[in-house]
PDB file of C-alpha atoms and ligand atoms in Angstrom:
ATOM      1  CA  MET A   1      70.884 -30.696  14.854  1.00  0.00           C
ATOM      2  CA  ARG A   2      70.406 -27.332  13.145  1.00  0.00           C
ATOM      3  CA  THR A   3      71.791 -24.178  14.739  1.00  0.00           C
ATOM      4  CA  ILE A   4      69.498 -21.227  15.393  1.00  0.00           C
ATOM      5  CA  ASN A   5      71.279 -19.369  12.562  1.00  0.00           C
ATOM      6  CA  GLU A   6      70.448 -22.175  10.135  1.00  0.00           C
ATOM      7  CA  VAL A   7      66.787 -22.172  11.249  1.00  0.00           C
ATOM      8  CA  GLN A   8      66.672 -18.392  10.775  1.00  0.00           C
ATOM      9  CA  GLN A   9      68.260 -18.754   7.321  1.00  0.00           C
ATOM     10  CA  ALA A  10      65.622 -21.326   6.327  1.00  0.00           C
ATOM     11  CA  ILE A  11      62.896 -18.950   7.608  1.00  0.00           C
ATOM     12  CA  ARG A  12      64.301 -16.081   5.522  1.00  0.00           C
ATOM     13  CA  SER A  13      64.327 -18.143   2.310  1.00  0.00           C
ATOM     14  CA  LEU A  14      60.771 -19.416   2.898  1.00  0.00           C
ATOM     15  CA  LYS A  15      59.610 -15.855   3.583  1.00  0.00           C
ATOM     16  CA  ALA A  16      61.066 -14.758   0.234  1.00  0.00           C
ATOM     17  CA  GLN A  17      59.475 -17.768  -1.516  1.00  0.00           C
ATOM     18  CA  THR A  18      55.974 -17.352   0.019  1.00  0.00           C
ATOM     19  CA  GLY A  19      55.812 -13.542   0.368  1.00  0.00           C
ATOM     20  CA  VAL A  20      54.673 -13.951   3.991  1.00  0.00           C
ATOM     21  CA  CYS A  21      54.994 -10.909   6.288  1.00  0.00           C
ATOM     22  CA  ILE A  22      55.906 -11.856   9.886  1.00  0.00           C
ATOM     23  CA  LEU A  23      54.515  -9.723  12.715  1.00  0.00           C
ATOM     24  CA  ALA A  24      56.021 -10.290  16.159  1.00  0.00           C
ATOM     25  CA  HIS A  25      55.079  -8.755  19.521  1.00  0.00           C
ATOM     26  CA  SER A  26      57.945  -7.220  21.524  1.00  0.00           C
ATOM     27  CA  TYR A  27      57.564  -9.998  24.166  1.00  0.00           C
ATOM     28  CA  GLN A  28      58.796 -12.625  21.656  1.00  0.00           C
ATOM     29  CA  SER A  29      62.328 -14.066  21.854  1.00  0.00           C
ATOM     30  CA  PRO A  30      65.313 -12.292  20.215  1.00  0.00           C
ATOM     31  CA  GLU A  31      65.613 -15.055  17.566  1.00  0.00           C
ATOM     32  CA  ILE A  32      62.021 -14.388  16.467  1.00  0.00           C
ATOM     33  CA  LEU A  33      62.327 -10.580  16.593  1.00  0.00           C
ATOM     34  CA  GLU A  34      65.415 -10.905  14.337  1.00  0.00           C
ATOM     35  CA  ILE A  35      63.496 -12.642  11.520  1.00  0.00           C
ATOM     36  CA  ALA A  36      60.253 -10.596  11.855  1.00  0.00           C
ATOM     37  CA  ASP A  37      59.265  -7.912   9.338  1.00  0.00           C
ATOM     38  CA  ILE A  38      57.280  -5.862  11.838  1.00  0.00           C
ATOM     39  CA  THR A  39      57.898  -5.798  15.597  1.00  0.00           C
ATOM     40  CA  GLY A  40      56.260  -3.728  18.296  1.00  0.00           C
ATOM     41  CA  ASP A  41      53.631  -3.526  21.000  1.00  0.00           C
ATOM     42  CA  SER A  42      49.947  -4.284  20.439  1.00  0.00           C
ATOM     43  CA  TYR A  43      49.130  -0.849  19.051  1.00  0.00           C
ATOM     44  CA  LYS A  44      52.006  -0.809  16.561  1.00  0.00           C
ATOM     45  CA  LEU A  45      51.184  -4.339  15.369  1.00  0.00           C
ATOM     46  CA  SER A  46      47.487  -3.461  14.903  1.00  0.00           C
ATOM     47  CA  ALA A  47      48.280  -0.293  12.943  1.00  0.00           C
ATOM     48  CA  ALA A  48      50.972  -1.989  10.821  1.00  0.00           C
ATOM     49  CA  ALA A  49      48.786  -5.042  10.087  1.00  0.00           C
ATOM     50  CA  GLY A  50      46.323  -2.780   8.287  1.00  0.00           C
ATOM     51  CA  GLN A  51      49.055  -1.205   6.148  1.00  0.00           C
ATOM     52  CA  THR A  52      51.228  -4.042   4.822  1.00  0.00           C
ATOM     53  CA  ASP A  53      50.905  -5.073   1.153  1.00  0.00           C
ATOM     54  CA  ALA A  54      51.663  -8.757   1.843  1.00  0.00           C
ATOM     55  CA  GLU A  55      48.768 -11.150   1.186  1.00  0.00           C
ATOM     56  CA  LYS A  56      49.794 -13.611   3.884  1.00  0.00           C
ATOM     57  CA  LEU A  57      50.569 -12.625   7.483  1.00  0.00           C
ATOM     58  CA  LEU A  58      52.144 -14.844  10.135  1.00  0.00           C
ATOM     59  CA  VAL A  59      51.662 -13.621  13.698  1.00  0.00           C
ATOM     60  CA  CYS A  60      54.087 -14.440  16.527  1.00  0.00           C
ATOM     61  CA  GLY A  61      52.393 -13.477  19.772  1.00  0.00           C
ATOM     62  CA  VAL A  62      49.068 -14.629  21.177  1.00  0.00           C
ATOM     63  CA  ARG A  63      45.737 -15.426  19.517  1.00  0.00           C
ATOM     64  CA  PHE A  64      44.004 -12.057  19.951  1.00  0.00           C
ATOM     65  CA  MET A  65      46.892 -10.452  18.018  1.00  0.00           C
ATOM     66  CA  ALA A  66      46.348 -12.802  15.061  1.00  0.00           C
ATOM     67  CA  GLU A  67      42.578 -12.187  15.285  1.00  0.00           C
ATOM     68  CA  THR A  68      43.187  -8.428  15.270  1.00  0.00           C
ATOM     69  CA  ALA A  69      45.423  -8.711  12.189  1.00  0.00           C
ATOM     70  CA  GLY A  70      42.717 -10.833  10.507  1.00  0.00           C
ATOM     71  CA  LEU A  71      39.906  -8.399  11.396  1.00  0.00           C
ATOM     72  CA  LEU A  72      41.864  -5.493   9.924  1.00  0.00           C
ATOM     73  CA  ASN A  73      42.723  -7.505   6.786  1.00  0.00           C
ATOM     74  CA  PRO A  74      39.646  -9.539   5.825  1.00  0.00           C
ATOM     75  CA  GLU A  75      41.024 -10.081   2.314  1.00  0.00           C
ATOM     76  CA  LYS A  76      44.352 -11.502   3.588  1.00  0.00           C
ATOM     77  CA  GLN A  77      45.272 -14.885   4.974  1.00  0.00           C
ATOM     78  CA  VAL A  78      46.433 -14.695   8.578  1.00  0.00           C
ATOM     79  CA  TYR A  79      48.248 -17.565  10.327  1.00  0.00           C
ATOM     80  CA  GLU A  80      49.374 -18.133  13.915  1.00  0.00           C
ATOM     81  CA  ALA A  81      52.976 -19.274  14.432  1.00  0.00           C
ATOM     82  CA  ASN A  82      51.819 -21.297  17.458  1.00  0.00           C
ATOM     83  CA  PRO A  83      48.025 -21.746  17.747  1.00  0.00           C
ATOM     84  CA  ALA A  84      48.396 -22.867  21.388  1.00  0.00           C
ATOM     85  CA  ALA A  85      49.418 -19.341  22.463  1.00  0.00           C
ATOM     86  CA  GLY A  86      46.401 -17.542  23.929  1.00  0.00           C
ATOM     87  CA  CYS A  87      46.010 -14.655  26.372  1.00  0.00           C
ATOM     88  CA  PRO A  88      44.094 -15.811  29.471  1.00  0.00           C
ATOM     89  CA  MET A  89      42.796 -12.264  30.025  1.00  0.00           C
ATOM     90  CA  ALA A  90      41.200 -12.218  26.552  1.00  0.00           C
ATOM     91  CA  GLU A  91      38.754 -14.934  27.607  1.00  0.00           C
ATOM     92  CA  GLN A  92      37.916 -13.784  31.142  1.00  0.00           C
ATOM     93  CA  PHE A  93      34.380 -12.577  30.281  1.00  0.00           C
ATOM     94  CA  SER A  94      31.843 -13.804  27.759  1.00  0.00           C
ATOM     95  CA  PRO A  95      29.924 -11.396  25.490  1.00  0.00           C
ATOM     96  CA  GLU A  96      26.766 -12.227  27.513  1.00  0.00           C
ATOM     97  CA  GLU A  97      28.418 -11.239  30.822  1.00  0.00           C
ATOM     98  CA  ILE A  98      29.577  -7.946  29.315  1.00  0.00           C
ATOM     99  CA  LEU A  99      26.121  -7.119  27.939  1.00  0.00           C
ATOM    100  CA  ALA A 100      24.554  -7.899  31.340  1.00  0.00           C
ATOM    101  CA  GLU A 101      27.031  -5.516  33.033  1.00  0.00           C
ATOM    102  CA  LYS A 102      26.461  -2.840  30.370  1.00  0.00           C
ATOM    103  CA  ALA A 103      22.715  -2.931  31.076  1.00  0.00           C
ATOM    104  CA  LYS A 104      23.449  -1.629  34.611  1.00  0.00           C
ATOM    105  CA  TYR A 105      24.754   1.699  33.215  1.00  0.00           C
ATOM    106  CA  PRO A 106      22.248   3.061  30.678  1.00  0.00           C
ATOM    107  CA  GLY A 107      23.883   5.046  27.868  1.00  0.00           C
ATOM    108  CA  CYS A 108      27.415   3.866  28.685  1.00  0.00           C
ATOM    109  CA  ALA A 109      29.961   2.953  26.013  1.00  0.00           C
ATOM    110  CA  VAL A 110      31.888  -0.316  26.241  1.00  0.00           C
ATOM    111  CA  VAL A 111      35.655   0.129  25.880  1.00  0.00           C
ATOM    112  CA  ALA A 112      37.453  -3.166  25.297  1.00  0.00           C
ATOM    113  CA  TYR A 113      41.171  -3.658  25.797  1.00  0.00           C
ATOM    114  CA  VAL A 114      42.529  -5.142  22.555  1.00  0.00           C
ATOM    115  CA  ASN A 115      43.445  -8.211  24.670  1.00  0.00           C
ATOM    116  CA  THR A 116      39.938  -9.646  24.085  1.00  0.00           C
ATOM    117  CA  THR A 117      38.389 -12.199  21.741  1.00  0.00           C
ATOM    118  CA  ALA A 118      36.723 -11.063  18.507  1.00  0.00           C
ATOM    119  CA  ALA A 119      33.362 -12.082  20.080  1.00  0.00           C
ATOM    120  CA  VAL A 120      33.941  -9.637  22.975  1.00  0.00           C
ATOM    121  CA  LYS A 121      35.033  -6.878  20.587  1.00  0.00           C
ATOM    122  CA  ALA A 122      31.795  -7.481  18.660  1.00  0.00           C
ATOM    123  CA  VAL A 123      29.713  -6.339  21.690  1.00  0.00           C
ATOM    124  CA  SER A 124      31.991  -3.355  22.437  1.00  0.00           C
ATOM    125  CA  ASP A 125      32.074   0.194  21.050  1.00  0.00           C
ATOM    126  CA  VAL A 126      35.793   0.836  20.780  1.00  0.00           C
ATOM    127  CA  CYS A 127      39.056  -0.994  21.439  1.00  0.00           C
ATOM    128  CA  VAL A 128      42.104   0.429  23.175  1.00  0.00           C
ATOM    129  CA  THR A 129      45.658  -0.759  23.691  1.00  0.00           C
ATOM    130  CA  SER A 130      47.700   0.075  26.765  1.00  0.00           C
ATOM    131  CA  SER A 131      49.496   2.838  24.845  1.00  0.00           C
ATOM    132  CA  SER A 132      46.301   4.424  23.495  1.00  0.00           C
ATOM    133  CA  ALA A 133      43.683   3.914  26.268  1.00  0.00           C
ATOM    134  CA  VAL A 134      44.009   7.365  27.887  1.00  0.00           C
ATOM    135  CA  GLN A 135      43.898   9.275  24.593  1.00  0.00           C
ATOM    136  CA  ILE A 136      40.961   7.260  23.237  1.00  0.00           C
ATOM    137  CA  VAL A 137      38.844   7.496  26.404  1.00  0.00           C
ATOM    138  CA  ARG A 138      39.521  11.282  26.523  1.00  0.00           C
ATOM    139  CA  ASN A 139      38.396  11.613  22.889  1.00  0.00           C
ATOM    140  CA  MET A 140      35.140   9.698  23.377  1.00  0.00           C
ATOM    141  CA  PRO A 141      31.903  11.718  23.598  1.00  0.00           C
ATOM    142  CA  GLN A 142      30.428   9.483  26.359  1.00  0.00           C
ATOM    143  CA  GLN A 143      31.071  10.205  30.060  1.00  0.00           C
ATOM    144  CA  GLU A 144      29.911   6.801  31.365  1.00  0.00           C
ATOM    145  CA  ILE A 145      32.200   3.971  30.263  1.00  0.00           C
ATOM    146  CA  LEU A 146      32.329   0.253  30.991  1.00  0.00           C
ATOM    147  CA  PHE A 147      36.039  -0.568  30.667  1.00  0.00           C
ATOM    148  CA  ILE A 148      36.788  -4.284  30.182  1.00  0.00           C
ATOM    149  CA  PRO A 149      38.472  -6.606  31.066  1.00  0.00           C
ATOM    150  CA  ASP A 150      41.591  -5.161  32.774  1.00  0.00           C
ATOM    151  CA  CYS A 151      40.604  -3.158  35.869  1.00  0.00           C
ATOM    152  CA  ASN A 152      44.255  -2.148  36.502  1.00  0.00           C
ATOM    153  CA  LEU A 153      44.616  -0.549  33.065  1.00  0.00           C
ATOM    154  CA  GLY A 154      41.121   0.821  33.719  1.00  0.00           C
ATOM    155  CA  ALA A 155      42.192   2.435  37.015  1.00  0.00           C
ATOM    156  CA  TYR A 156      45.242   3.943  35.289  1.00  0.00           C
ATOM    157  CA  THR A 157      42.990   5.329  32.525  1.00  0.00           C
ATOM    158  CA  GLN A 158      40.479   6.722  35.068  1.00  0.00           C
ATOM    159  CA  LYS A 159      43.304   8.539  36.876  1.00  0.00           C
ATOM    160  CA  HIS A 160      44.261  10.316  33.635  1.00  0.00           C
ATOM    161  CA  CYS A 161      40.676  10.989  32.515  1.00  0.00           C
ATOM    162  CA  PRO A 162      39.113  12.677  35.577  1.00  0.00           C
ATOM    163  CA  GLY A 163      36.146  13.953  33.539  1.00  0.00           C
ATOM    164  CA  LYS A 164      34.980  10.392  32.785  1.00  0.00           C
ATOM    165  CA  HIS A 165      33.203   7.842  34.957  1.00  0.00           C
ATOM    166  CA  LEU A 166      34.648   4.374  34.356  1.00  0.00           C
ATOM    167  CA  HIS A 167      33.009   1.139  35.550  1.00  0.00           C
ATOM    168  CA  PHE A 168      34.988  -2.093  35.771  1.00  0.00           C
ATOM    169  CA  MET A 169      34.683  -5.857  35.829  1.00  0.00           C
ATOM    170  CA  PRO A 170      37.173  -7.833  37.952  1.00  0.00           C
ATOM    171  CA  GLY A 171      39.566  -8.888  35.165  1.00  0.00           C
ATOM    172  CA  GLY A 172      43.249  -8.434  34.410  1.00  0.00           C
ATOM    173  CA  CYS A 173      46.521 -10.023  33.339  1.00  0.00           C
ATOM    174  CA  PRO A 174      47.254 -12.950  35.681  1.00  0.00           C
ATOM    175  CA  HIS A 175      50.990 -12.218  35.500  1.00  0.00           C
ATOM    176  CA  HIS A 176      51.209  -8.421  35.770  1.00  0.00           C
ATOM    177  CA  SER A 177      48.451  -8.234  38.397  1.00  0.00           C
ATOM    178  CA  ALA A 178      50.108 -10.916  40.544  1.00  0.00           C
ATOM    179  CA  ILE A 179      53.059  -8.651  41.395  1.00  0.00           C
ATOM    180  CA  THR A 180      52.826  -7.399  44.976  1.00  0.00           C
ATOM    181  CA  PRO A 181      53.912  -4.100  46.578  1.00  0.00           C
ATOM    182  CA  GLU A 182      56.303  -6.192  48.729  1.00  0.00           C
ATOM    183  CA  GLU A 183      58.080  -7.421  45.575  1.00  0.00           C
ATOM    184  CA  ALA A 184      58.311  -3.846  44.274  1.00  0.00           C
ATOM    185  CA  ALA A 185      59.755  -2.680  47.616  1.00  0.00           C
ATOM    186  CA  ALA A 186      62.280  -5.550  47.597  1.00  0.00           C
ATOM    187  CA  ALA A 187      63.392  -4.650  44.038  1.00  0.00           C
ATOM    188  CA  ARG A 188      63.819  -1.000  45.086  1.00  0.00           C
ATOM    189  CA  LYS A 189      65.881  -2.058  48.106  1.00  0.00           C
ATOM    190  CA  ALA A 190      68.099  -4.355  46.017  1.00  0.00           C
ATOM    191  CA  HIS A 191      68.669  -1.664  43.345  1.00  0.00           C
ATOM    192  CA  PRO A 192      68.420   1.711  45.084  1.00  0.00           C
ATOM    193  CA  ASP A 193      69.882   3.667  42.121  1.00  0.00           C
ATOM    194  CA  ALA A 194      67.501   2.191  39.531  1.00  0.00           C
ATOM    195  CA  LEU A 195      64.400   3.852  38.071  1.00  0.00           C
ATOM    196  CA  MET A 196      61.291   1.648  38.189  1.00  0.00           C
ATOM    197  CA  LEU A 197      59.349   1.423  34.882  1.00  0.00           C
ATOM    198  CA  VAL A 198      56.043  -0.481  34.973  1.00  0.00           C
ATOM    199  CA  HIS A 199      53.204  -1.530  32.671  1.00  0.00           C
ATOM    200  CA  PRO A 200      49.699  -0.238  33.566  1.00  0.00           C
ATOM    201  CA  GLU A 201      48.479  -3.867  33.776  1.00  0.00           C
ATOM    202  CA  CYS A 202      50.228  -3.907  37.190  1.00  0.00           C
ATOM    203  CA  ARG A 203      48.144  -3.099  40.280  1.00  0.00           C
ATOM    204  CA  PRO A 204      47.547   0.620  41.043  1.00  0.00           C
ATOM    205  CA  GLU A 205      49.795   0.409  44.170  1.00  0.00           C
ATOM    206  CA  ILE A 206      52.693  -0.703  41.936  1.00  0.00           C
ATOM    207  CA  SER A 207      52.024   2.009  39.330  1.00  0.00           C
ATOM    208  CA  ALA A 208      51.807   4.630  42.120  1.00  0.00           C
ATOM    209  CA  ALA A 209      55.263   3.595  43.362  1.00  0.00           C
ATOM    210  CA  ALA A 210      56.874   3.660  39.884  1.00  0.00           C
ATOM    211  CA  ASP A 211      59.008   6.359  38.261  1.00  0.00           C
ATOM    212  CA  TYR A 212      57.341   5.750  34.893  1.00  0.00           C
ATOM    213  CA  VAL A 213      54.141   3.933  33.835  1.00  0.00           C
ATOM    214  CA  GLY A 214      53.619   3.018  30.191  1.00  0.00           C
ATOM    215  CA  ALA A 215      52.940   0.379  27.557  1.00  0.00           C
ATOM    216  CA  THR A 216      55.714  -1.872  26.260  1.00  0.00           C
ATOM    217  CA  SER A 217      56.764   0.687  23.626  1.00  0.00           C
ATOM    218  CA  GLY A 218      56.808   3.437  26.256  1.00  0.00           C
ATOM    219  CA  ILE A 219      59.005   1.392  28.617  1.00  0.00           C
ATOM    220  CA  LEU A 220      61.426   0.524  25.793  1.00  0.00           C
ATOM    221  CA  ASN A 221      61.690   4.122  24.598  1.00  0.00           C
ATOM    222  CA  PHE A 222      62.039   5.547  28.114  1.00  0.00           C
ATOM    223  CA  ALA A 223      64.928   3.173  28.906  1.00  0.00           C
ATOM    224  CA  ARG A 224      66.648   3.778  25.545  1.00  0.00           C
ATOM    225  CA  LYS A 225      66.544   7.583  25.815  1.00  0.00           C
ATOM    226  CA  SER A 226      67.108   8.022  29.551  1.00  0.00           C
ATOM    227  CA  GLY A 227      70.467   9.278  30.816  1.00  0.00           C
ATOM    228  CA  HIS A 228      69.971   6.980  33.820  1.00  0.00           C
ATOM    229  CA  ARG A 229      72.046   3.753  33.935  1.00  0.00           C
ATOM    230  CA  GLU A 230      69.887   1.313  35.946  1.00  0.00           C
ATOM    231  CA  PHE A 231      66.253   0.276  35.596  1.00  0.00           C
ATOM    232  CA  ILE A 232      63.809  -2.090  37.303  1.00  0.00           C
ATOM    233  CA  ILE A 233      61.479  -3.391  34.572  1.00  0.00           C
ATOM    234  CA  GLY A 234      57.877  -4.032  35.628  1.00  0.00           C
ATOM    235  CA  THR A 235      56.595  -5.881  32.605  1.00  0.00           C
ATOM    236  CA  GLU A 236      57.106  -9.265  30.917  1.00  0.00           C
ATOM    237  CA  ILE A 237      60.610 -10.504  31.642  1.00  0.00           C
ATOM    238  CA  SER A 238      61.595 -10.715  27.933  1.00  0.00           C
ATOM    239  CA  ILE A 239      61.867  -6.901  27.929  1.00  0.00           C
ATOM    240  CA  VAL A 240      64.744  -7.154  30.434  1.00  0.00           C
ATOM    241  CA  GLN A 241      66.599  -9.397  27.967  1.00  0.00           C
ATOM    242  CA  HIS A 242      65.864  -7.185  24.931  1.00  0.00           C
ATOM    243  CA  LEU A 243      67.003  -4.004  26.691  1.00  0.00           C
ATOM    244  CA  THR A 244      70.144  -5.703  28.026  1.00  0.00           C
ATOM    245  CA  LEU A 245      71.076  -6.744  24.466  1.00  0.00           C
ATOM    246  CA  GLU A 246      70.210  -3.342  23.027  1.00  0.00           C
ATOM    247  CA  CYS A 247      71.797  -1.097  25.689  1.00  0.00           C
ATOM    248  CA  PRO A 248      74.918  -2.918  26.971  1.00  0.00           C
ATOM    249  CA  ASP A 249      76.058   0.188  28.886  1.00  0.00           C
ATOM    250  CA  LYS A 250      72.920   0.100  31.094  1.00  0.00           C
ATOM    251  CA  ARG A 251      71.692  -2.401  33.700  1.00  0.00           C
ATOM    252  CA  PHE A 252      68.162  -3.854  33.708  1.00  0.00           C
ATOM    253  CA  TYR A 253      66.581  -5.874  36.543  1.00  0.00           C
ATOM    254  CA  PRO A 254      63.217  -7.651  36.553  1.00  0.00           C
ATOM    255  CA  LEU A 255      60.677  -6.262  39.030  1.00  0.00           C
ATOM    256  CA  SER A 256      59.954  -9.917  39.732  1.00  0.00           C
ATOM    257  CA  ASN A 257      61.114 -13.167  38.150  1.00  0.00           C
ATOM    258  CA  ARG A 258      57.447 -14.211  38.307  1.00  0.00           C
ATOM    259  CA  LEU A 259      56.550 -11.631  35.656  1.00  0.00           C
ATOM    260  CA  CYS A 260      56.739 -14.189  32.897  1.00  0.00           C
ATOM    261  CA  CYS A 261      53.909 -14.938  30.441  1.00  0.00           C
ATOM    262  CA  PRO A 262      54.077 -18.628  29.405  1.00  0.00           C
ATOM    263  CA  ASP A 263      51.798 -17.941  26.434  1.00  0.00           C
ATOM    264  CA  MET A 264      54.192 -15.324  25.087  1.00  0.00           C
ATOM    265  CA  ARG A 265      57.132 -17.667  25.653  1.00  0.00           C
ATOM    266  CA  ILE A 266      55.894 -20.813  23.868  1.00  0.00           C
ATOM    267  CA  THR A 267      56.477 -19.745  20.259  1.00  0.00           C
ATOM    268  CA  SER A 268      59.904 -20.835  19.007  1.00  0.00           C
ATOM    269  CA  ALA A 269      61.832 -20.180  15.795  1.00  0.00           C
ATOM    270  CA  ALA A 270      61.151 -23.859  14.971  1.00  0.00           C
ATOM    271  CA  ASP A 271      57.374 -23.111  15.168  1.00  0.00           C
ATOM    272  CA  VAL A 272      57.833 -20.210  12.751  1.00  0.00           C
ATOM    273  CA  LEU A 273      59.747 -22.446  10.337  1.00  0.00           C
ATOM    274  CA  ARG A 274      57.090 -25.190  10.555  1.00  0.00           C
ATOM    275  CA  ALA A 275      54.279 -22.680   9.951  1.00  0.00           C
ATOM    276  CA  LEU A 276      56.082 -21.288   6.876  1.00  0.00           C
ATOM    277  CA  MET A 277      56.679 -24.788   5.493  1.00  0.00           C
ATOM    278  CA  GLN A 278      52.953 -25.530   5.873  1.00  0.00           C
ATOM    279  CA  ILE A 279      52.015 -22.226   4.218  1.00  0.00           C
ATOM    280  CA  ALA A 280      54.412 -23.092   1.353  1.00  0.00           C
ATOM    281  CA  ASP A 281      52.958 -26.608   0.832  1.00  0.00           C
ATOM    282  CA  GLY A 282      49.334 -25.415   1.218  1.00  0.00           C
ATOM    283  CA  SER A 283      48.539 -27.439   4.352  1.00  0.00           C
ATOM    284  CA  ALA A 284      48.414 -24.453   6.787  1.00  0.00           C
ATOM    285  CA  LYS A 285      44.941 -23.359   7.953  1.00  0.00           C
ATOM    286  CA  PRO A 286      44.384 -19.580   7.989  1.00  0.00           C
ATOM    287  CA  LEU A 287      42.411 -18.095  10.867  1.00  0.00           C
ATOM    288  CA  THR A 288      38.660 -17.785  10.233  1.00  0.00           C
ATOM    289  CA  LEU A 289      35.970 -15.855  12.125  1.00  0.00           C
ATOM    290  CA  PRO A 290      32.168 -15.841  11.780  1.00  0.00           C
ATOM    291  CA  ALA A 291      31.230 -13.046   9.314  1.00  0.00           C
ATOM    292  CA  GLN A 292      28.829 -11.153  11.650  1.00  0.00           C
ATOM    293  CA  THR A 293      31.293 -11.246  14.556  1.00  0.00           C
ATOM    294  CA  ALA A 294      34.080 -10.051  12.265  1.00  0.00           C
ATOM    295  CA  LEU A 295      32.015  -7.136  10.944  1.00  0.00           C
ATOM    296  CA  LYS A 296      31.102  -5.831  14.404  1.00  0.00           C
ATOM    297  CA  ALA A 297      34.568  -6.428  15.882  1.00  0.00           C
ATOM    298  CA  ARG A 298      36.172  -4.630  12.939  1.00  0.00           C
ATOM    299  CA  HIS A 299      34.113  -1.520  13.694  1.00  0.00           C
ATOM    300  CA  CYS A 300      35.530  -1.516  17.223  1.00  0.00           C
ATOM    301  CA  LEU A 301      39.118  -1.643  15.858  1.00  0.00           C
ATOM    302  CA  ASP A 302      38.439   1.042  13.235  1.00  0.00           C
ATOM    303  CA  GLU A 303      37.239   3.296  16.054  1.00  0.00           C
ATOM    304  CA  MET A 304      40.453   2.559  17.941  1.00  0.00           C
ATOM    305  CA  LEU A 305      42.599   3.600  14.978  1.00  0.00           C
ATOM    306  CA  ARG A 306      40.419   6.692  14.342  1.00  0.00           C
ATOM    307  CA  LEU A 307      40.399   7.959  17.951  1.00  0.00           C
ATOM    308  CA  GLY A 308      43.938   6.874  18.823  1.00  0.00           C
ATOM    309  CA  GLY A 309      45.806   7.736  15.622  1.00  0.00           C
TER     310      GLY A 309
HETATM  311  P1  13P B 401      51.181  -3.876  25.034  1.00  0.00           P
HETATM  312  O1  13P B 401      49.909  -3.114  24.782  1.00  0.00           O
HETATM  313  O2  13P B 401      52.137  -3.071  25.829  1.00  0.00           O
HETATM  314  O3  13P B 401      51.717  -4.447  23.805  1.00  0.00           O
HETATM  315  O4  13P B 401      50.809  -5.084  26.001  1.00  0.00           O
HETATM  316  C1  13P B 401      50.362  -6.289  25.488  1.00  0.00           C
HETATM  317  C2  13P B 401      50.288  -7.286  26.516  1.00  0.00           C
HETATM  318  O5  13P B 401      49.863  -8.359  26.319  1.00  0.00           O
HETATM  319  C3  13P B 401      50.755  -6.856  27.815  1.00  0.00           C
HETATM  320  O6  13P B 401      50.679  -7.866  28.675  1.00  0.00           O
HETATM  321 FE1  SF4 B 402      47.864 -11.757  28.212  1.00  0.00          FE
HETATM  322 FE2  SF4 B 402      49.226 -10.968  30.358  1.00  0.00          FE
HETATM  323 FE3  SF4 B 402      50.347 -12.651  28.629  1.00  0.00          FE
HETATM  324 FE4  SF4 B 402      49.938 -10.081  27.971  1.00  0.00          FE
HETATM  325  S1  SF4 B 402      51.316 -10.840  29.545  1.00  0.00           S
HETATM  326  S2  SF4 B 402      49.514 -11.875  26.692  1.00  0.00           S
HETATM  327  S3  SF4 B 402      48.007  -9.683  29.022  1.00  0.00           S
HETATM  328  S4  SF4 B 402      48.520 -13.060  29.891  1.00  0.00           S
END
């Protein structure tokens, strides 16, 4: 059996041979983050995907992240390290359902969380990530906004954009939104000296009880820079592991052990190696999207980078 170091070594030589650039979301495992060329939250990955010179990109995360990289790089070949990894929130509403809801609010703009399919982006006006939603909604000329699909991120955005009128559909992350105020209270009781840092995909009652609310990058940076020594982490459980490795002098506790995204967890270093071997022998299938969908969805992402940059 090969050790993880040997698998990583094989990945590094295949990367050099194929010229593939590996993008990995911060929720991936440490062994994947170690061999990735670009790591970060959804916003950083989207911005970096449009800037790399590599002709082939391999995405470790979930499908909408690979789609986003493909939309921003129509001339490049984009591959998924594990095509079974999808984000359940991205598929909660169909384009038809969104258009029917939009028709209820004449003149409104549709703001789509980047955690959506390309088909949903194609019927939206602008995309946002959790780290850019407030800034982008503030910068938009429209007052009436249909914010889809995450109503928790939507409520957080509404709170910080009082001049706007946001409408919602009942969507959200099944893992972040499942965390209850009772779990948050229990974590506080167990770790009374810890600061609680949570992702805006959590319910508004959880965000209201937190010491800091922010996207993955915000949570990581807050914990790194803070003079505090203990933190309760209210986002995907991998972030507890990453921060524990990175800041051994600090203590990190999960807000709940249930805050685990199986889709983010299924990609292994062995999947990355297999994908690279298939890219090298020409048998890997790059992601494809219908041309019209891609054109309209791309506009939505360009607007995100323009208004959020
Ligand atoms: P970020 O925008 O923080 O990367 O979040 C992505 C995600 O899937 C959170 O669940
Ligand atoms: Fe989707 Fe939630 Fe998993 Fe993020 S954590 S990829 S929003 S299901």
